[in-house]
Each structure stands twice: as C-alpha cells, then as structure tokens.
CSV table of C-alpha atoms and ligand atoms in Angstrom, one decimal:
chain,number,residue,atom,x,y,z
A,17,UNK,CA,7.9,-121.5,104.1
A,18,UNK,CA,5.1,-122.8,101.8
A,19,UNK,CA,4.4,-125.5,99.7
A,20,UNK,CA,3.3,-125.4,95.7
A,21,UNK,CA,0.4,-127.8,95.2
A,22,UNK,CA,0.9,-128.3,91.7
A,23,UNK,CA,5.2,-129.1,92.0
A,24,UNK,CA,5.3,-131.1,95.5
A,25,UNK,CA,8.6,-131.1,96.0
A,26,UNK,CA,8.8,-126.8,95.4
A,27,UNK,CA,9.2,-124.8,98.7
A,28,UNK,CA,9.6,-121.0,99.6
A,29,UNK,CA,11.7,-119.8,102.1
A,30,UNK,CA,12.3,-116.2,103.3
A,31,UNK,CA,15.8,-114.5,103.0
A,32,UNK,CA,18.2,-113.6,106.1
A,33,UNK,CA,21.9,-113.2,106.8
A,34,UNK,CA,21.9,-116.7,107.3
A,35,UNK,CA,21.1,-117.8,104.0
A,36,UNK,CA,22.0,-114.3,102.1
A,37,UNK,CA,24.9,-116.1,100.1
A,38,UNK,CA,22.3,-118.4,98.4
A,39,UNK,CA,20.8,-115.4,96.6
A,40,UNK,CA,24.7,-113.8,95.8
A,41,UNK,CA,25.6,-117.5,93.9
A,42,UNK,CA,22.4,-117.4,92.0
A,43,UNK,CA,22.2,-114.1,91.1
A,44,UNK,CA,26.1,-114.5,90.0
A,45,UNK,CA,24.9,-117.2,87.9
A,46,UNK,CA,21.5,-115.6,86.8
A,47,UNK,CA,22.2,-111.8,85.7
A,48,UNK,CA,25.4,-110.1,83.9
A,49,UNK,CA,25.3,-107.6,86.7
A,50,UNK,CA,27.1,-107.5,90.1
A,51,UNK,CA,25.0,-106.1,92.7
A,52,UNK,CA,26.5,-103.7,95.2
A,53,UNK,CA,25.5,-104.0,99.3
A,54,UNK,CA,22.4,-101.5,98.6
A,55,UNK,CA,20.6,-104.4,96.8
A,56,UNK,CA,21.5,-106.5,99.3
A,57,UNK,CA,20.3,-103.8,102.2
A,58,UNK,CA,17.1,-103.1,100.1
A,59,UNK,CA,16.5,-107.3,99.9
A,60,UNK,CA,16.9,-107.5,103.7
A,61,UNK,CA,14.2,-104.7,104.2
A,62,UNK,CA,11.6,-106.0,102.3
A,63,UNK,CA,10.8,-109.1,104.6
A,64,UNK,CA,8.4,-111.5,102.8
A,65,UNK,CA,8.5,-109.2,99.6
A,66,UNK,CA,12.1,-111.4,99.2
A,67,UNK,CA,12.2,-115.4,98.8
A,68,UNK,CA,14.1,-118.2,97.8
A,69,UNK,CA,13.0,-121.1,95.8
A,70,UNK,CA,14.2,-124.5,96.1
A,71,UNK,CA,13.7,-127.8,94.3
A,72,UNK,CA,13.8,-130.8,96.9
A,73,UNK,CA,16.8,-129.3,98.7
A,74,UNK,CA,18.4,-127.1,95.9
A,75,UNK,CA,18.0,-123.2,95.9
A,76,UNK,CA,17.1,-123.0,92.3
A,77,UNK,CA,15.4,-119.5,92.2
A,78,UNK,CA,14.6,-116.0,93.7
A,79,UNK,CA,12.9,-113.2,93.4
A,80,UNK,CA,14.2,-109.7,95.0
A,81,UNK,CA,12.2,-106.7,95.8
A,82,UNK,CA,12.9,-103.0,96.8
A,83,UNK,CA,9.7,-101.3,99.0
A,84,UNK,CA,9.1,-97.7,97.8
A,85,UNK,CA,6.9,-95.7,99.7
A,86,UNK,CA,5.4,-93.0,97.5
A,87,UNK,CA,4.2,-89.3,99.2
A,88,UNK,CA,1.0,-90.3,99.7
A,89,UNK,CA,2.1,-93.1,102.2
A,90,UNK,CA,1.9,-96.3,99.5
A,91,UNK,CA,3.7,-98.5,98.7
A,92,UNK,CA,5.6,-99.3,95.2
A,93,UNK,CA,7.2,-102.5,94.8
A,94,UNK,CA,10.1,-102.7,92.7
A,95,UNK,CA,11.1,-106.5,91.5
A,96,UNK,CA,14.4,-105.8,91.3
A,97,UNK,CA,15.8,-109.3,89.9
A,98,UNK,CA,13.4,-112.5,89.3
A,99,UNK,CA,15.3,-115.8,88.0
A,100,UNK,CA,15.1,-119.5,88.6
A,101,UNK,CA,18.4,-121.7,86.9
A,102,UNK,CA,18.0,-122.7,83.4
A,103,UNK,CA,17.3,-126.9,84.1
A,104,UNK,CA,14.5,-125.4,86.3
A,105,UNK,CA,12.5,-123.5,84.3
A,106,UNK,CA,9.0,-124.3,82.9
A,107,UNK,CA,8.2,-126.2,85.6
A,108,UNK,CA,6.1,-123.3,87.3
A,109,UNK,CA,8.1,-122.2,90.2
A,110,UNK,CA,8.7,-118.3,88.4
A,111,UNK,CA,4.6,-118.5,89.2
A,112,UNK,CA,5.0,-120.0,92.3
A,113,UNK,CA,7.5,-117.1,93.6
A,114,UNK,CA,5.6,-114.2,92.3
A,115,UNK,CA,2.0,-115.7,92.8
A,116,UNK,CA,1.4,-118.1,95.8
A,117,UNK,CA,-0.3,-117.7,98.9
A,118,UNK,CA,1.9,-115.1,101.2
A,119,UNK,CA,4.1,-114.2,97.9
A,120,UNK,CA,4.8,-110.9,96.0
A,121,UNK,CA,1.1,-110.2,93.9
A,122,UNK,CA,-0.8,-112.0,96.9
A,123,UNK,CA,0.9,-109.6,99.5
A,124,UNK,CA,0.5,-106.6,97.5
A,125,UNK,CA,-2.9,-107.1,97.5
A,126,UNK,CA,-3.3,-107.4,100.9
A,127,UNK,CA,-1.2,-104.5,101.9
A,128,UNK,CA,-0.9,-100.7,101.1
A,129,UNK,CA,0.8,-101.6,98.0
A,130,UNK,CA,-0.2,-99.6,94.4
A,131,UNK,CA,1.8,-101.1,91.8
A,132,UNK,CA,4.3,-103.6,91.5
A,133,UNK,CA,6.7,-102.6,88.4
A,134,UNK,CA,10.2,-103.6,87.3
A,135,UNK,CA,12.6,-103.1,84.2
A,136,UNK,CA,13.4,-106.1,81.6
A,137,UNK,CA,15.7,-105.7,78.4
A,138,UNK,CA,13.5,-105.2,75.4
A,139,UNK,CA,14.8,-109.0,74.0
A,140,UNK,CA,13.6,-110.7,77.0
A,141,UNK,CA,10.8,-112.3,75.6
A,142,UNK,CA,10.3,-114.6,78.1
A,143,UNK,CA,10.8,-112.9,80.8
A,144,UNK,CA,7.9,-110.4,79.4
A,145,UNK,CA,5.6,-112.9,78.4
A,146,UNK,CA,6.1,-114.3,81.9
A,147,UNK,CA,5.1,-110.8,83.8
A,148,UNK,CA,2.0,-110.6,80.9
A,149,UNK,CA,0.6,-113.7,82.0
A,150,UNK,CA,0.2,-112.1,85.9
A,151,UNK,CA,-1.4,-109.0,84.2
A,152,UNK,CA,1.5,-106.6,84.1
A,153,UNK,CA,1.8,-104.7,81.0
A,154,UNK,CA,4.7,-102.5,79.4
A,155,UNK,CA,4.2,-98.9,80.6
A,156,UNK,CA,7.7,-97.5,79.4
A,157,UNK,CA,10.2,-97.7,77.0
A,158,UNK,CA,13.5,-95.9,78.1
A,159,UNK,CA,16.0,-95.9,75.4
A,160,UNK,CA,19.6,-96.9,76.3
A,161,UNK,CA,19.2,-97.6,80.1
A,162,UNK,CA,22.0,-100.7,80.3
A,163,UNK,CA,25.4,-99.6,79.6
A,164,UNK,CA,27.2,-103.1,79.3
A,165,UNK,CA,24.7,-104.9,77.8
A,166,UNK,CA,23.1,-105.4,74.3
A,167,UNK,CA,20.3,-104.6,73.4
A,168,UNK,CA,20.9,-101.0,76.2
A,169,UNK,CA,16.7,-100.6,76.0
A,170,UNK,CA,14.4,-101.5,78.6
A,171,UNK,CA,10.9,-102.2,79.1
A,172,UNK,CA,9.2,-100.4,82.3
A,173,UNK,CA,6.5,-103.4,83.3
A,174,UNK,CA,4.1,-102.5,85.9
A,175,UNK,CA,0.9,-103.9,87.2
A,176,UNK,CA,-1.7,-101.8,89.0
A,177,UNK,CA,-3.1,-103.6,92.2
A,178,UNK,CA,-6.7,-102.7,93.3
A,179,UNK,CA,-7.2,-102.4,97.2
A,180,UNK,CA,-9.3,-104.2,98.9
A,181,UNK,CA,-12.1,-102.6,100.2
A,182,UNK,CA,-11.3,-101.4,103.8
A,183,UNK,CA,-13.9,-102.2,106.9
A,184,UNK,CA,-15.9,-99.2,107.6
V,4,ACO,N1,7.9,-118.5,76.8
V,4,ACO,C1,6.6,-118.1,77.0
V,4,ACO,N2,5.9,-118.0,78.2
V,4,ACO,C2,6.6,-118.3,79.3
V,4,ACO,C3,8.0,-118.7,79.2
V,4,ACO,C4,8.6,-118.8,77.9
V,4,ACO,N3,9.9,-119.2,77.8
V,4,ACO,N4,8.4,-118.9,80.5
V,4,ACO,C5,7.4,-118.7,81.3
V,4,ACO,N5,6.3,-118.3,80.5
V,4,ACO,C6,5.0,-117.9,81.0
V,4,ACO,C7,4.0,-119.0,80.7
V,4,ACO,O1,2.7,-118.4,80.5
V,4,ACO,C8,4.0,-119.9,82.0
V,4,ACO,O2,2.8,-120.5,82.2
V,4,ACO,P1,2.4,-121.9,81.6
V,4,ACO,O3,3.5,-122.8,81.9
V,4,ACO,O4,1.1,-122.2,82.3
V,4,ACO,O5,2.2,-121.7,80.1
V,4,ACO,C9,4.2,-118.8,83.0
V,4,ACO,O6,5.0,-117.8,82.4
V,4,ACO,C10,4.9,-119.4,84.3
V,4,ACO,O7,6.0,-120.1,83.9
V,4,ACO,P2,7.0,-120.7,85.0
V,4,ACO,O8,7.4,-122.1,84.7
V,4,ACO,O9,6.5,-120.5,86.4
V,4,ACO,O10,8.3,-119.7,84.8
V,4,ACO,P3,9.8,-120.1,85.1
V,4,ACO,O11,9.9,-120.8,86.4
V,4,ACO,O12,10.4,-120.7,84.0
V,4,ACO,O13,10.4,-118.6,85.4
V,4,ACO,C11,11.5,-116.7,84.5
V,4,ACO,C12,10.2,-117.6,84.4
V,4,ACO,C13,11.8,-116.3,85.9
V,4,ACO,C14,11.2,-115.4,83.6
V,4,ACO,C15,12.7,-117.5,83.9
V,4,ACO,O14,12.5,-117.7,82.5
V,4,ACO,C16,14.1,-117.0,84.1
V,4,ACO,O15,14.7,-117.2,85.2
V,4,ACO,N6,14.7,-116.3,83.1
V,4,ACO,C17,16.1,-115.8,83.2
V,4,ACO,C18,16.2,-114.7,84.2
V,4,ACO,C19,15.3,-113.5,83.8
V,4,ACO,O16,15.3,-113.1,82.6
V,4,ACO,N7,14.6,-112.9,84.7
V,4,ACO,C20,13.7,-111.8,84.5
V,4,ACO,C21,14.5,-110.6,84.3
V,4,ACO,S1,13.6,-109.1,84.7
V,4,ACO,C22,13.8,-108.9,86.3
V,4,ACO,O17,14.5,-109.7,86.9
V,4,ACO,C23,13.1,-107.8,87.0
C-alpha cells in the first residue's frame, strides 16, 4: 500500500477476494453499468495493475484494469473503469491511482507494457481532460458503441509508453 505525499491522509491498497465487494459498491455507485464476473475475473488477474483508493479509512476510489497480451508477447493495458466518489474529487487522488510510484503509468513503464488505452463517452469532459493531462490522447472515435446510454459514442484514449532501454 503507498502513501500520496501531496494528500497525507490518501492510501493505495491492492484488490483481493477479501476486499472485492469494496470495488462492486463503488463501481454500483460510480458507473450506469453492471459488470458481469468476467470484469471481476479480469480485475483479479491484473495484480498491481488494480487498486483501491481510500481517504483516511474510506474506499473512495478505484481504478480497474484488464492485461492484454498482444502476438508479439506485449502487453496492452485496458483501464476498464477509473472513478473516485463525487465529494472526493479534485483533490488529486484520480492522479494518485493512475500515476504514483508502483501504480498503472509507473508500472507500465517498467514492464513489457505498449500502450495503456481505454474508452470514455464523448461528453465526459472531465474524465478526458483528466487522461490528457497524463499524455493520453484520443485515437478513435466509434460511433454508437453504448447501447443504454446517451450520448452511444465513445472516445478510444490511448497513451503510447516508451521502453526503457534494456541492459545489454
Ligand atoms: N476538469 C478539468 N480537469 C480535470 C478535472 C475537471 N473536472 N478533473 C480532473 N482534471 C484534471 C486536472 O488537470 C487535474 O490536475 P490539477 O488538479 O493539477 O489541475 C488532474 O486531472 C488530476 O485531478 P484529480 O483531482 O487527481 O482527479 P479526480 O480525483 O477528481 O479524478 C476522475 C478524476 C477519476 C476522472 C473523476 O472525475 C471521476 O471519478 N469521474 C467520474 C467517473 C468517470 O467518469 N470515470 C472515467 C470514465 S472512463 C473510464 O473509466 C475508463
């Protein structure tokens, strides 16, 4: 579990069985979508690519991610949901989820990953200006992708991630 420097009282912790229902009531609260036992195998598989946020001792945020390994043996990540409560927001912890020490970017970086990319409705505007700020731009537009939901377009957002140059 880490610590954010710049919110003291902001921890990180990884997601199990144990604590799996924390990440059901917040992403019943979070999203207009119901996700079936495949997210919920996909979050268990992707280790430290998965973490709960808290405030003091309140899980106020998550961010989910699916591993995709391409052909050529690397690694896609997919962030398939990213959300911290409404009273919580502003307050940095979205950047301290996706961009700490040990967290989604940082890891990506330091494994066989080649992108990290996800899919945000086209009226999202914070949400996108959130991912722009971590250097992800809009790479797709797909054209009635949501079925229940208003605006049905979505955004593809993706950020490239340079390796680091292996030992010889
Ligand atoms: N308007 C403009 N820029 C913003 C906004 C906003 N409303 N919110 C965040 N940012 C940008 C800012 O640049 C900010 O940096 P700054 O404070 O130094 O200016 C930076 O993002 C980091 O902000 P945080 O405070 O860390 O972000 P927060 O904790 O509020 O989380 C999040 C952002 C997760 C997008 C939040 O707004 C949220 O939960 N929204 C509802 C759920 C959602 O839409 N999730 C994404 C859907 S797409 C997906 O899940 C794959």
């Amino acid at each position: 579990m880490g610590t954010c420097g710049a919110v003291v009282s902001v921890s990180l912790d990884g997601v199990r069985d144990d604590n799996l229902t924390q990440l059901k009531k917040l992403n019943s609260i979070l999203f207009p979508v119901r996700y079936n036992n495949n997210y919920y195998a996909d979050v268990l598989a992707s280790g430290d690519f998965t973490k709960l946020a808290y405030y003091s001792d309140t899980c106020v945020g998550s961010i989910a991610c699916r591993l995709e390994k391409k052909e050529d043996g690397a690694v896609r990540v997919y962030i398939m949901t990213l959300g911290v409560l409404a009273p919580y927001r502003g307050l940095g912890i979205g950047d301290f989820a996706i961009d700490d020490d040990d967290d989604v970017l940082d890891l990506s970086s330091k494994e066989n990953v080649s992108e990290v990319y996800l899919r945000v409705q086209t009226n999202n505007e914070d949400a996108i200006n959130f991912y722009k700020k971590f250097g992800f731009e809009i790479s797709e537009t797909i054209r009635n992708y949501y079925v229940r939901i208003t605006p049905p377009d979505c955004y593809v957002v993706t950020k490239y991630i340079g390796q680091p140059q292996s030992e010889k």
